[in-house]
Short mmCIF file of C-alpha atoms and ligand atoms in Angstrom, two decimals:
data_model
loop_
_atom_site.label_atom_id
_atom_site.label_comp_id
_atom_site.label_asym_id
_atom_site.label_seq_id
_atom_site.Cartn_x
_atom_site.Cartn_y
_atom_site.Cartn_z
CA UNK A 1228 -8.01 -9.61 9.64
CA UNK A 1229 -11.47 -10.71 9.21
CA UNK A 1230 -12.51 -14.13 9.46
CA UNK A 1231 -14.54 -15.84 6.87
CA UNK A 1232 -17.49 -15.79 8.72
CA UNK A 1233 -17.12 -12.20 8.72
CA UNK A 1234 -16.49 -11.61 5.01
CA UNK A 1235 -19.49 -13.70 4.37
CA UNK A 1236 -21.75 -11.90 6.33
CA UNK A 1237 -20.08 -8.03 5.46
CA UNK A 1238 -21.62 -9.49 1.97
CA UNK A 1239 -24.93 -10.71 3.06
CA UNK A 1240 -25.50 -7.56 5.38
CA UNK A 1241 -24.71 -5.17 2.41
CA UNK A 1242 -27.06 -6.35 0.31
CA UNK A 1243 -29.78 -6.50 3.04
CA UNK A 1244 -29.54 -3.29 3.47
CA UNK A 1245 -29.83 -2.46 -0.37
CA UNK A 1246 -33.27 -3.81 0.35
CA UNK A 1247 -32.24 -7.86 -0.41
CA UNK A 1248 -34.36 -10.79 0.83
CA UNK A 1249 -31.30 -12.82 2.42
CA UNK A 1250 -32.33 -16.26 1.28
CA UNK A 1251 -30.59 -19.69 2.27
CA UNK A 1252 -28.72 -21.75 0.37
CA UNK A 1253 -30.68 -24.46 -1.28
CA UNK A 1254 -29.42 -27.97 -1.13
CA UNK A 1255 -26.93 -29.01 -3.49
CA UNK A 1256 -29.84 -31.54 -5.78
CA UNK A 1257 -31.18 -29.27 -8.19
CA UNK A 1258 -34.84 -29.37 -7.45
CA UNK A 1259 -36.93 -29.34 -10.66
CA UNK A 1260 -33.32 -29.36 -12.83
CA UNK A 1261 -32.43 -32.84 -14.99
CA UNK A 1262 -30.27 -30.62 -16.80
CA UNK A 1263 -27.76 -30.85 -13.68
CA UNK A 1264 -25.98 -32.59 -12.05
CA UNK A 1265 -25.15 -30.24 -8.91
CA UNK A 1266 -25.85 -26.64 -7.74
CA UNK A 1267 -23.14 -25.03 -9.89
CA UNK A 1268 -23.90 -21.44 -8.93
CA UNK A 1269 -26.29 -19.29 -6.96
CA UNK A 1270 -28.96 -18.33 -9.49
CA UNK A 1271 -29.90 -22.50 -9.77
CA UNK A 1272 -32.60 -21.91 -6.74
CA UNK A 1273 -33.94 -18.60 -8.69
CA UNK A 1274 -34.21 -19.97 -11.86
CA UNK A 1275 -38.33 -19.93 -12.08
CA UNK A 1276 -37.85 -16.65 -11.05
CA UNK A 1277 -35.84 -15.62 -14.07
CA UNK A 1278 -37.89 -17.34 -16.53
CA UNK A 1279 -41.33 -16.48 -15.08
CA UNK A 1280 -42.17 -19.58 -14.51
CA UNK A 1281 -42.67 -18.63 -10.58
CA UNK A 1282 -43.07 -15.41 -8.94
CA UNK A 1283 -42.12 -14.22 -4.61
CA UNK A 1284 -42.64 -11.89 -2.20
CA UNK A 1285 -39.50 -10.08 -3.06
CA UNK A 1286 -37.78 -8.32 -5.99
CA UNK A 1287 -34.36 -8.41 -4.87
CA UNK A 1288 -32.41 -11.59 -3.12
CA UNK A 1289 -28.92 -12.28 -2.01
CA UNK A 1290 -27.19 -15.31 -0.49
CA UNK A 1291 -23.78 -17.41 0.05
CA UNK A 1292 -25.00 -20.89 -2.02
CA UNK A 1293 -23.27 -24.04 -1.57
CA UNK A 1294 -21.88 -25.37 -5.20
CA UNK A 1295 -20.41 -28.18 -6.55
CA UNK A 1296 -18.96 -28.50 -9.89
CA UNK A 1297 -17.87 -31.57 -10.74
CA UNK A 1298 -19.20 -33.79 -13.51
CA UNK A 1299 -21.04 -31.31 -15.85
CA UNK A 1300 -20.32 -28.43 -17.71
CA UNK A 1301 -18.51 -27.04 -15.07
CA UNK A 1302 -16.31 -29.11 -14.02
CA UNK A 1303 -13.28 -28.61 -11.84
CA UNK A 1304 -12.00 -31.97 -10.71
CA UNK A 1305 -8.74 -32.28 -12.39
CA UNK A 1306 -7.67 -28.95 -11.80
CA UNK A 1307 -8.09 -29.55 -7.48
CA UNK A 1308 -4.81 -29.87 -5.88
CA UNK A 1309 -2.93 -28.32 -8.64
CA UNK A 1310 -3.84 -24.89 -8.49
CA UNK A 1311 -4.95 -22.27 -5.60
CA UNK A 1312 -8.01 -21.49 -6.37
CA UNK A 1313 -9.85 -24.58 -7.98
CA UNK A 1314 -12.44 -26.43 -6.07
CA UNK A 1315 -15.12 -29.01 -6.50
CA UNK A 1316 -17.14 -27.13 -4.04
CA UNK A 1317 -17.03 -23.66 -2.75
CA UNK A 1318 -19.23 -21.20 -1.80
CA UNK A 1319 -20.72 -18.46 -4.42
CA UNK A 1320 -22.10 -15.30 -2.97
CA UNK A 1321 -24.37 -13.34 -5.19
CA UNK A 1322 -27.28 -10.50 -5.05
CA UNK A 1323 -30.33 -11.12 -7.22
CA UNK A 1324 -32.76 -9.02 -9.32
CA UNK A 1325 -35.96 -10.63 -10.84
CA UNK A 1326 -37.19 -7.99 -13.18
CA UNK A 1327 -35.69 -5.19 -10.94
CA UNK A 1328 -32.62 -3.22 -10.78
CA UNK A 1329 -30.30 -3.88 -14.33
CA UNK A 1330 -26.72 -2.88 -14.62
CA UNK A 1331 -27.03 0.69 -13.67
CA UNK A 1332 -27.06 -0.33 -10.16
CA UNK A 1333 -25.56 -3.67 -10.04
CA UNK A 1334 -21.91 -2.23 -10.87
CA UNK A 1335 -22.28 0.34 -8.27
CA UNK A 1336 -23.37 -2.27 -5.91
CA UNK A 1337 -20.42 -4.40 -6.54
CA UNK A 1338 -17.70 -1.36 -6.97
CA UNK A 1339 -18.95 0.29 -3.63
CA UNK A 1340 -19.15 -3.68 -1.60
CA UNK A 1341 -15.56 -4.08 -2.91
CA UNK A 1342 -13.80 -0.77 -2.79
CA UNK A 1343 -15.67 0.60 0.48
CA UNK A 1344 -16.67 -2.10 2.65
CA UNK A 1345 -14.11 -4.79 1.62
CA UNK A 1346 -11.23 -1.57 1.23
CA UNK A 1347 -10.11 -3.70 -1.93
CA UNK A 1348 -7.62 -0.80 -3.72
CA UNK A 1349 -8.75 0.31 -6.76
CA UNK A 1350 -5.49 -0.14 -8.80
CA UNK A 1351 -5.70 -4.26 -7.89
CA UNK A 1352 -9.28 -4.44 -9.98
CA UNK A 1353 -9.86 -5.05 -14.19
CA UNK A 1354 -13.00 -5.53 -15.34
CA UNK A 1355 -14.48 -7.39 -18.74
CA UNK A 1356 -17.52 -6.55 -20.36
CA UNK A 1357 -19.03 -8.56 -23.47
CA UNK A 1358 -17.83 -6.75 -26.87
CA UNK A 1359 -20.86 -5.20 -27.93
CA UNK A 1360 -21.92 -4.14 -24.29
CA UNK A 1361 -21.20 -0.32 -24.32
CA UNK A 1362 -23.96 0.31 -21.88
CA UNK A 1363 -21.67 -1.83 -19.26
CA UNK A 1364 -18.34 -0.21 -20.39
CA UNK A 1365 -19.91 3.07 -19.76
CA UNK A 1366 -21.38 2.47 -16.39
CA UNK A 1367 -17.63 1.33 -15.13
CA UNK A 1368 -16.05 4.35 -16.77
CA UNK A 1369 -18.27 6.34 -14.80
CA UNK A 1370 -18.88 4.37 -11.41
CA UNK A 1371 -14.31 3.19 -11.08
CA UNK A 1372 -13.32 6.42 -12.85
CA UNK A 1373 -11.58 3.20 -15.37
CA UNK A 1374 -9.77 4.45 -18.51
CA UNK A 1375 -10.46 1.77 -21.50
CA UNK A 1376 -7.69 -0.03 -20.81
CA UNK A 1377 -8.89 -1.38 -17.46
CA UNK A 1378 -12.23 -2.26 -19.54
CA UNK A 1379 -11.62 -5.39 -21.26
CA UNK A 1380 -14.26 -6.07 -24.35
CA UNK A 1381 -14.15 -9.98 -24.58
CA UNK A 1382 -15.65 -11.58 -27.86
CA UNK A 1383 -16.57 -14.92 -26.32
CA UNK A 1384 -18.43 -16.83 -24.26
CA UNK A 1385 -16.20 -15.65 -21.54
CA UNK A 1386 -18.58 -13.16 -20.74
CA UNK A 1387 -21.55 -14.56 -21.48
CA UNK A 1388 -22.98 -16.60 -19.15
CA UNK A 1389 -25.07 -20.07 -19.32
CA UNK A 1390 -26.16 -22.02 -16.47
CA UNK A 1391 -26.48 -25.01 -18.51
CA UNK A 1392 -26.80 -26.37 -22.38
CA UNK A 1393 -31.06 -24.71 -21.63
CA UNK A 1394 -31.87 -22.31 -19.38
CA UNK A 1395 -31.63 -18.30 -18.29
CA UNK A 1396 -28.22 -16.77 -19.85
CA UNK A 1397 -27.00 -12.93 -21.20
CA UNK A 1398 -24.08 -11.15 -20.88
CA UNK A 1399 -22.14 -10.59 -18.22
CA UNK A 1400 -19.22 -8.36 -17.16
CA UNK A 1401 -16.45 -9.93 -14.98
CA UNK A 1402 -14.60 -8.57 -11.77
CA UNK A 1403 -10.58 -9.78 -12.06
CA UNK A 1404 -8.13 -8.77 -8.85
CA UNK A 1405 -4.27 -7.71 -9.93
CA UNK A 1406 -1.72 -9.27 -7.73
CA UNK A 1407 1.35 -8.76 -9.80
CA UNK A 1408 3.64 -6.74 -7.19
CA UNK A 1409 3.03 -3.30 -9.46
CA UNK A 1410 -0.27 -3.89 -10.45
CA UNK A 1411 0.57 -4.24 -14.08
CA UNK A 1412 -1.07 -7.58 -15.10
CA UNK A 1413 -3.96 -6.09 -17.20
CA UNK A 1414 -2.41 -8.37 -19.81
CA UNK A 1415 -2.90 -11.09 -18.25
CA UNK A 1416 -6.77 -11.11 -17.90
CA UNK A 1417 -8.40 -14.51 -18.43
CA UNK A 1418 -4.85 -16.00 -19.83
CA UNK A 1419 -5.95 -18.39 -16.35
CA UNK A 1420 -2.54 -17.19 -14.80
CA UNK A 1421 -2.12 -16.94 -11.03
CA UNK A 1422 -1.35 -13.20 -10.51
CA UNK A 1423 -4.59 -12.17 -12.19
CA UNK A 1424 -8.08 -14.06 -11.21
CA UNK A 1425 -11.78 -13.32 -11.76
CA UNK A 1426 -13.53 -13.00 -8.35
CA UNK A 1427 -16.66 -11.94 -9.72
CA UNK A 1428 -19.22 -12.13 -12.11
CA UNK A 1429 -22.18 -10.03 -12.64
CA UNK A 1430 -24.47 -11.19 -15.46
CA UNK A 1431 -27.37 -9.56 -17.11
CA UNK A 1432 -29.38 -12.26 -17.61
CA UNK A 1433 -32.15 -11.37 -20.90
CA UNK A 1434 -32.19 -14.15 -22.77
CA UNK A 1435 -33.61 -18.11 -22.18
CA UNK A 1436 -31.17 -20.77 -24.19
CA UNK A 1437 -33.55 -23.20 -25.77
CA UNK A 1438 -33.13 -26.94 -26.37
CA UNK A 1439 -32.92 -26.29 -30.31
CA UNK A 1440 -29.88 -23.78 -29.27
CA UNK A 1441 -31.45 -20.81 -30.22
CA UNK A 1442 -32.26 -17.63 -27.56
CA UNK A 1443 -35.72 -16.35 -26.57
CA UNK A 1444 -35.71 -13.03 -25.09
CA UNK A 1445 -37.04 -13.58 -21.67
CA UNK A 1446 -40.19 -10.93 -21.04
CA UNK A 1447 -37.90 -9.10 -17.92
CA UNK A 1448 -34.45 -8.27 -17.51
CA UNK A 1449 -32.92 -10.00 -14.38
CA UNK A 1450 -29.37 -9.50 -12.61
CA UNK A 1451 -27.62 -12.66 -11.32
CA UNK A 1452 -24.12 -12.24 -9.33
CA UNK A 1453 -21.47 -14.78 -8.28
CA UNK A 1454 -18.77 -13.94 -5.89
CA UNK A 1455 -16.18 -16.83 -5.04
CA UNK A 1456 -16.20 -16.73 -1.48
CA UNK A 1457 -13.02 -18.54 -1.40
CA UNK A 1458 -11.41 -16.33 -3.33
CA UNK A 1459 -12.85 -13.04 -1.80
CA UNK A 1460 -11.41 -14.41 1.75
CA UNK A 1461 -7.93 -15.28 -0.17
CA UNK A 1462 -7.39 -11.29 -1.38
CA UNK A 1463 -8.86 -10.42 1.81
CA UNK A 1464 -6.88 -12.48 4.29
CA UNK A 1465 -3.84 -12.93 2.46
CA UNK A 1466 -1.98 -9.27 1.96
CA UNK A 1467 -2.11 -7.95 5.14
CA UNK A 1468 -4.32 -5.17 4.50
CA UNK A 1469 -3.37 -4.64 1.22
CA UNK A 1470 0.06 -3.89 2.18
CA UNK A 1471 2.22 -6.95 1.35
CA UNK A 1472 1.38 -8.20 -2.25
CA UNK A 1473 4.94 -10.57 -1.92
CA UNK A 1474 2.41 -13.58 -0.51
CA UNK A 1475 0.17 -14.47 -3.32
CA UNK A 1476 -3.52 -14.81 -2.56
CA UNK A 1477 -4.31 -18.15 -2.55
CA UNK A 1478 -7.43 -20.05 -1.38
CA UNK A 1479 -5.82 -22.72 0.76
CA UNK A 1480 -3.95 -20.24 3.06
CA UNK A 1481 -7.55 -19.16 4.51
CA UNK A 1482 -9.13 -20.02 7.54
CA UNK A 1483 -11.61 -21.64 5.12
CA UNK A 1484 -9.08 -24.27 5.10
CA UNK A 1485 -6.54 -24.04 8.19
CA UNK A 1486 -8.49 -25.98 10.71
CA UNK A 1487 -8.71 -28.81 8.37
CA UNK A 1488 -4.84 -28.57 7.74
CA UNK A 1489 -4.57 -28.13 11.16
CA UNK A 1490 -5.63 -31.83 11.76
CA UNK A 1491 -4.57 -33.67 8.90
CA UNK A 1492 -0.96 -31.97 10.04
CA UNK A 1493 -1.53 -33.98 13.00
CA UNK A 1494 -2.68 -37.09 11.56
CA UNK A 1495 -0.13 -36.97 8.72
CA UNK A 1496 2.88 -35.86 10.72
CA UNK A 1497 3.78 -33.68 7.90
CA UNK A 1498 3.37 -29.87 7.43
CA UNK A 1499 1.53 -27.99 4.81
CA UNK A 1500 3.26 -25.43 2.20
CA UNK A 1501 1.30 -23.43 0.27
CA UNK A 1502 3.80 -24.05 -2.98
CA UNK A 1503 2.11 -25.67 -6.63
CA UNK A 1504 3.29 -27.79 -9.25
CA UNK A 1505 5.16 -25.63 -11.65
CA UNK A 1506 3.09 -26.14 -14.87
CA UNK A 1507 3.76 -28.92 -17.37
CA UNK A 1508 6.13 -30.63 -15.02
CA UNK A 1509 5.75 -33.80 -14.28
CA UNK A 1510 7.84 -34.63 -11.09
CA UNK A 1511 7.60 -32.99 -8.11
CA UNK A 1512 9.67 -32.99 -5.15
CA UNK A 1513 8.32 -34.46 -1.50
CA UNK A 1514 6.95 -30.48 -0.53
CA UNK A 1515 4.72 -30.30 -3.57
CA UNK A 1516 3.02 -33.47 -3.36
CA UNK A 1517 2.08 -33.30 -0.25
CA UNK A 1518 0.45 -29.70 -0.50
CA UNK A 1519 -1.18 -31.15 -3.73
CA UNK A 1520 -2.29 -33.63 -1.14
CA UNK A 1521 -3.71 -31.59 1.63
CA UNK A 1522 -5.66 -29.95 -0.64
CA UNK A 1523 -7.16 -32.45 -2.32
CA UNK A 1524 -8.22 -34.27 0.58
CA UNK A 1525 -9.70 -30.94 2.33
CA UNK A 1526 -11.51 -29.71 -0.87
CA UNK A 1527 -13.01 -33.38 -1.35
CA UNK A 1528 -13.84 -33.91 2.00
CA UNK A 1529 -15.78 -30.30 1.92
CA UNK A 1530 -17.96 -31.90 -1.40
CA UNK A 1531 -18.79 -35.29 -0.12
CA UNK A 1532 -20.03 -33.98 3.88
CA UNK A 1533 -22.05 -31.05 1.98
CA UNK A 1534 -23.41 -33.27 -0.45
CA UNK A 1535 -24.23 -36.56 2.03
CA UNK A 1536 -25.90 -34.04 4.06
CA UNK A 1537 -28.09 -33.14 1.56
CA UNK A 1538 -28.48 -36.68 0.65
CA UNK A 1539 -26.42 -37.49 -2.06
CA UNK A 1540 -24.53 -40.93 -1.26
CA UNK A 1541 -21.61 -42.36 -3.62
CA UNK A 1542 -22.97 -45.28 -5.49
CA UNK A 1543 -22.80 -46.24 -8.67
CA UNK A 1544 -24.62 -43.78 -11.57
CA UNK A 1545 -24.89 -40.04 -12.21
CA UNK A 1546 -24.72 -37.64 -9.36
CA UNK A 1547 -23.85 -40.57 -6.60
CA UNK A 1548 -21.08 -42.00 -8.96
CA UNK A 1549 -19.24 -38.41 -9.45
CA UNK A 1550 -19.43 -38.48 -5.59
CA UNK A 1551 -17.87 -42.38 -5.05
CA UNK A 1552 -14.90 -41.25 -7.44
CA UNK A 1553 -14.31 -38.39 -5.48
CA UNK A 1554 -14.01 -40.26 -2.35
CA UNK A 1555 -11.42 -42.25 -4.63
CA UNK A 1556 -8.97 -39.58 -5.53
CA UNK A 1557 -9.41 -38.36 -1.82
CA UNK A 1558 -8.21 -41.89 -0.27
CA UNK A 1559 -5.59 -41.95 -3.19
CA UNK A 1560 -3.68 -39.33 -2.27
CA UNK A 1561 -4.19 -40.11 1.29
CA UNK A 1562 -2.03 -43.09 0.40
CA UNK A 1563 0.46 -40.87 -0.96
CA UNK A 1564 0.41 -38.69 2.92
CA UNK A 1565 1.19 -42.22 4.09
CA UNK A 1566 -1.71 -43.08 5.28
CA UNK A 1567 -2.61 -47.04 5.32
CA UNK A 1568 -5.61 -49.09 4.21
CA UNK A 1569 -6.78 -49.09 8.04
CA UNK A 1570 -6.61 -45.66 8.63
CA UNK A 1571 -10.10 -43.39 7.80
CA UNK A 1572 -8.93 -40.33 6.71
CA UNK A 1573 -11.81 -38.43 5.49
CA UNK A 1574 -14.16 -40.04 8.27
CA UNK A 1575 -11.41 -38.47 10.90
CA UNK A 1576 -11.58 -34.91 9.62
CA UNK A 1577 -15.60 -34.38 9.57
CA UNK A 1578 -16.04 -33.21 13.06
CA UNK A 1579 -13.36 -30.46 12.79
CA UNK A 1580 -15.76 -29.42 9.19
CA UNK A 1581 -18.94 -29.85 11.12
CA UNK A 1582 -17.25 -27.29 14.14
CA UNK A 1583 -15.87 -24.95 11.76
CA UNK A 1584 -19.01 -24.71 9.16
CA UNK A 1585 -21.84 -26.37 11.50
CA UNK A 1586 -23.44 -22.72 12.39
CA UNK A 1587 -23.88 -21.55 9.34
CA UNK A 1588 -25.02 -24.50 7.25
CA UNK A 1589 -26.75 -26.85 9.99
CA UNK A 1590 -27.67 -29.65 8.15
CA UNK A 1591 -23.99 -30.77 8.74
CA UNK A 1592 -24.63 -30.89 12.36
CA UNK A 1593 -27.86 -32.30 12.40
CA UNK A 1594 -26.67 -35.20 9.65
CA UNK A 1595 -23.00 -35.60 11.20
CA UNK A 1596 -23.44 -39.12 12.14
CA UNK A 1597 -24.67 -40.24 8.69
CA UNK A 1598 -21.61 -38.19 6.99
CA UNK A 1599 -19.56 -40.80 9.38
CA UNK A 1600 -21.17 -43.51 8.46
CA UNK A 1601 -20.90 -43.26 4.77
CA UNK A 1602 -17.45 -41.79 4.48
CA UNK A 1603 -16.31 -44.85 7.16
CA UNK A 1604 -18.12 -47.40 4.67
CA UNK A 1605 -16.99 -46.07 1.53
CA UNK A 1606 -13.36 -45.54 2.57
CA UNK A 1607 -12.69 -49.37 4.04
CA UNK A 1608 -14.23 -50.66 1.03
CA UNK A 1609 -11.62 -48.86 -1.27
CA UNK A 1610 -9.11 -49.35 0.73
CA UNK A 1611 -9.52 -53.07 0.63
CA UNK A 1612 -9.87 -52.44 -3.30
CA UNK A 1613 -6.82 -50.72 -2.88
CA UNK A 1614 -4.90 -53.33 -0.73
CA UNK A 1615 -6.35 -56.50 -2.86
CA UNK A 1616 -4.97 -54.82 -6.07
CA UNK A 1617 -1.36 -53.81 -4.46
CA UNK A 1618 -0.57 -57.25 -3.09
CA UNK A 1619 -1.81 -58.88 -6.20
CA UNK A 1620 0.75 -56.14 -7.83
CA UNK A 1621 3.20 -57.07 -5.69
CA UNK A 1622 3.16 -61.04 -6.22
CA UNK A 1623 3.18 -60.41 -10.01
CA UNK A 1624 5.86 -57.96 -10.29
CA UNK A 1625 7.99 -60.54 -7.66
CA UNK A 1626 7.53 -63.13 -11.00
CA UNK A 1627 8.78 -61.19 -13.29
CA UNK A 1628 11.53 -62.45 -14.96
CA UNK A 1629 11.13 -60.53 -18.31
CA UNK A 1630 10.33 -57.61 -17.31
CA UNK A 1631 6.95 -58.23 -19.43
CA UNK A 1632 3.87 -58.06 -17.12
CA UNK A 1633 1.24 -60.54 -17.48
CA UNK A 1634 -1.93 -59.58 -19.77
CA UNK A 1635 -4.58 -61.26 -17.07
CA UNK A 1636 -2.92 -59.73 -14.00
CA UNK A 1637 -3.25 -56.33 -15.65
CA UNK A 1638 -6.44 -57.04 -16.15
CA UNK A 1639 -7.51 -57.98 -12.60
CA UNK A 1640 -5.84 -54.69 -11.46
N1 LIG B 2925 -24.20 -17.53 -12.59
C1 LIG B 2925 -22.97 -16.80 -12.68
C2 LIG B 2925 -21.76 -17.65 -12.39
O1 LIG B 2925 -21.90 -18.74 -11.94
C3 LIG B 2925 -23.02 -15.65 -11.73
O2 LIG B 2925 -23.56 -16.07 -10.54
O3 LIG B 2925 -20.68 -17.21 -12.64
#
């Protein structure tokens, strides 16, 4: 089974050799960008490129971008925990065009990456297209062989992509992976249901959205892909070859996560089960919380060491207050693992992060000591928030005698 350092770099390799410039991931501060918040997708770093504001030595680019979305118009935060494949951050890998190739060769690009290289069967992929694109339908009909009913024609803004409220947009046709056991869930494309999830998008960006919310067609036609690495390693690493669809792919059963688990198993005492919150109910027995748990902490401890090491520290406005209440929930549902006011829980599980991801993205090794520092600051201080608030809970609710609790208490807490 490949590891996810391998699926990242089958990616990266293939589109070298379709002539890409393998770029780096930019930091997760939008440089030159007040419209964001956070990297939210690969084609942030290119975005000059696509408006022609700037211009490089290369055509073509591809790359596995660090992203956060959370705060924004992406935004993912509620969702973590709860499902298998949300995240605040995650990795997107995409391949670029600036005024080169169009869709003629991106959806062979993507079908051949997928089918050949990845050995992804046919029958498990569904594709989307935007409702008027009959250039894209036709180019999957003939590139997957697809009758029309594995070509979905979606109406809305599903499939038609914006960075942000301005910026480089167009249409975009979407890659969805099947995991119902008989590959029947065309039906259930973009209903946001387990057994049927987009991996991919492939957008053709043509048009710039301006402030006034009108589109300007851009003077060059560009391509801009996102894969969710997280995902691709979940259908990749969780069927056994495509043999066993009975285990459903989910994010959190990767080695994207398992060394992480691996230690907060240890810390915790208590083991991690891949099982979710059946929808719209409210309790949950002892097995559910704590997998909500585990992957809550992991994903948020993943978004605050990316982001200090780019230098974005919790405090208290914008981009540095999204991070501080992530930190929050984290050391929340710590408590809930057990774990006390004195105990550091994020602070304990950055080295295993900074072994695990260090090689790839270096700036966690080179900046592991701050990521210490700032996770070990933040989390006593909350913790003491936490612990001044519970014991002045605690006295309170001892008073009671009516069962009515006090209006200033409440509003101390
Ligand atoms: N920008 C598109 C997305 O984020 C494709 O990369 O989905």
């Amino acid at each position: 089974m490949p590891t996810l350092n391998e699926i990242r770099s089958t990616f990266l390799n293939y589109y070298s050799k379709q002539g890409h410039e393998v770029v780096a991931s930019s930091p997760l501060v939008p440089r030159n960008d007040p419209t964001l918040m956070f990297v939210n997708s690969g084609m942030v770093q290119f975005k000059n490129l696509f408006t022609g504001v700037e211009t490089r030595d290369y055509a073509r680019a591809t790359s596995a971008q660090k992203c956060v979305r959370a705060g924004g118009k992406h935004n993912d935060l509620d969702n973590v925990g709860y499902t298998a494949r949300h995240h605040t951050f995650f990795e997107m890998l995409g391949n670029f065009s600036f005024g080169d190739y169009f869709k003629k060769e991106a959806i062979p690009y993507a079908w051949e990456l997928l089918t050949k290289e990845f050995d992804i069967p046919k029958d498990r992929l569904l594709v989307t297209v935007y409702h008027t694109d009959d250039e894209a339908a036709e180019i999957w009909k003939k590139v997957a062989g697809f009758s029309d009913d594995r070509i979905i024609r979606i109406p809305t803004n599903d499939n038609f992509w914006q960075m942000g409220p301005t910026g480089p947009c167009g249409p975009c046709t979407e890659i969805h992976y099947d995991s119902t056991p008989d590959a029947s869930g065309g039906n259930l494309v973009n209903m946001d249901h387990p057994d049927v999830i987009e991996i991919w998008n492939l957008v053709f960006i043509q048009f710039n959205a301006e402030a006034d919310g009108s589109f300007r067609d851009l003077p060059s036609r560009h391509v801009d892909t996102g894969l969710g690495f997280e995902r691709a390693c979940s259908i990749i690493q969780n069927t056994k070859g495509f043999t066993d669809f009975s285990r459903k792919p989910s994010n959190y059963s990767t080695d994207v996560f398992r060394p992480i688990f691996d230690i907060l198993e240890r810390l915790s005492g208590k083991e991690y089960e891949d099982v979710y919150p059946e929808p719209g109910t409210e309790n949950q027995d002892e097995v559910v919380k704590t997998a909500v748990a585990f992957r809550v902490i992991a994903d948020h401890l993943r978004t605050l060491s990316f982001s200090i090491a780019d230098g974005i520290l919790p405090g208290n406005t914008g981009r540095n207050y999204v991070l501080r209440r992530i930190l929050r929930r984290a050391v929340r549902y710590g408590r809930s693992l057990g774990f006390t006011g004195d105990e550091f829980v994020l602070t304990a599980l950055v080295g295993t992060l900074v072994s695990q991801m260090g090689d790839v993205f270096p700036e966690l090794r080179g900046r592991e000591s701050i990521i210490v520092d700032t996770l070990k600051r933040e989390e006593r201080s909350f913790n003491e928030t936490l612990d001044r608030g519970l014991t002045l809970f605690e006295e309170e609710a001892a008073k009671l005698s009516q069962g009515i609790f006090p209006g200033d208490a409440a509003f101390k807490l």
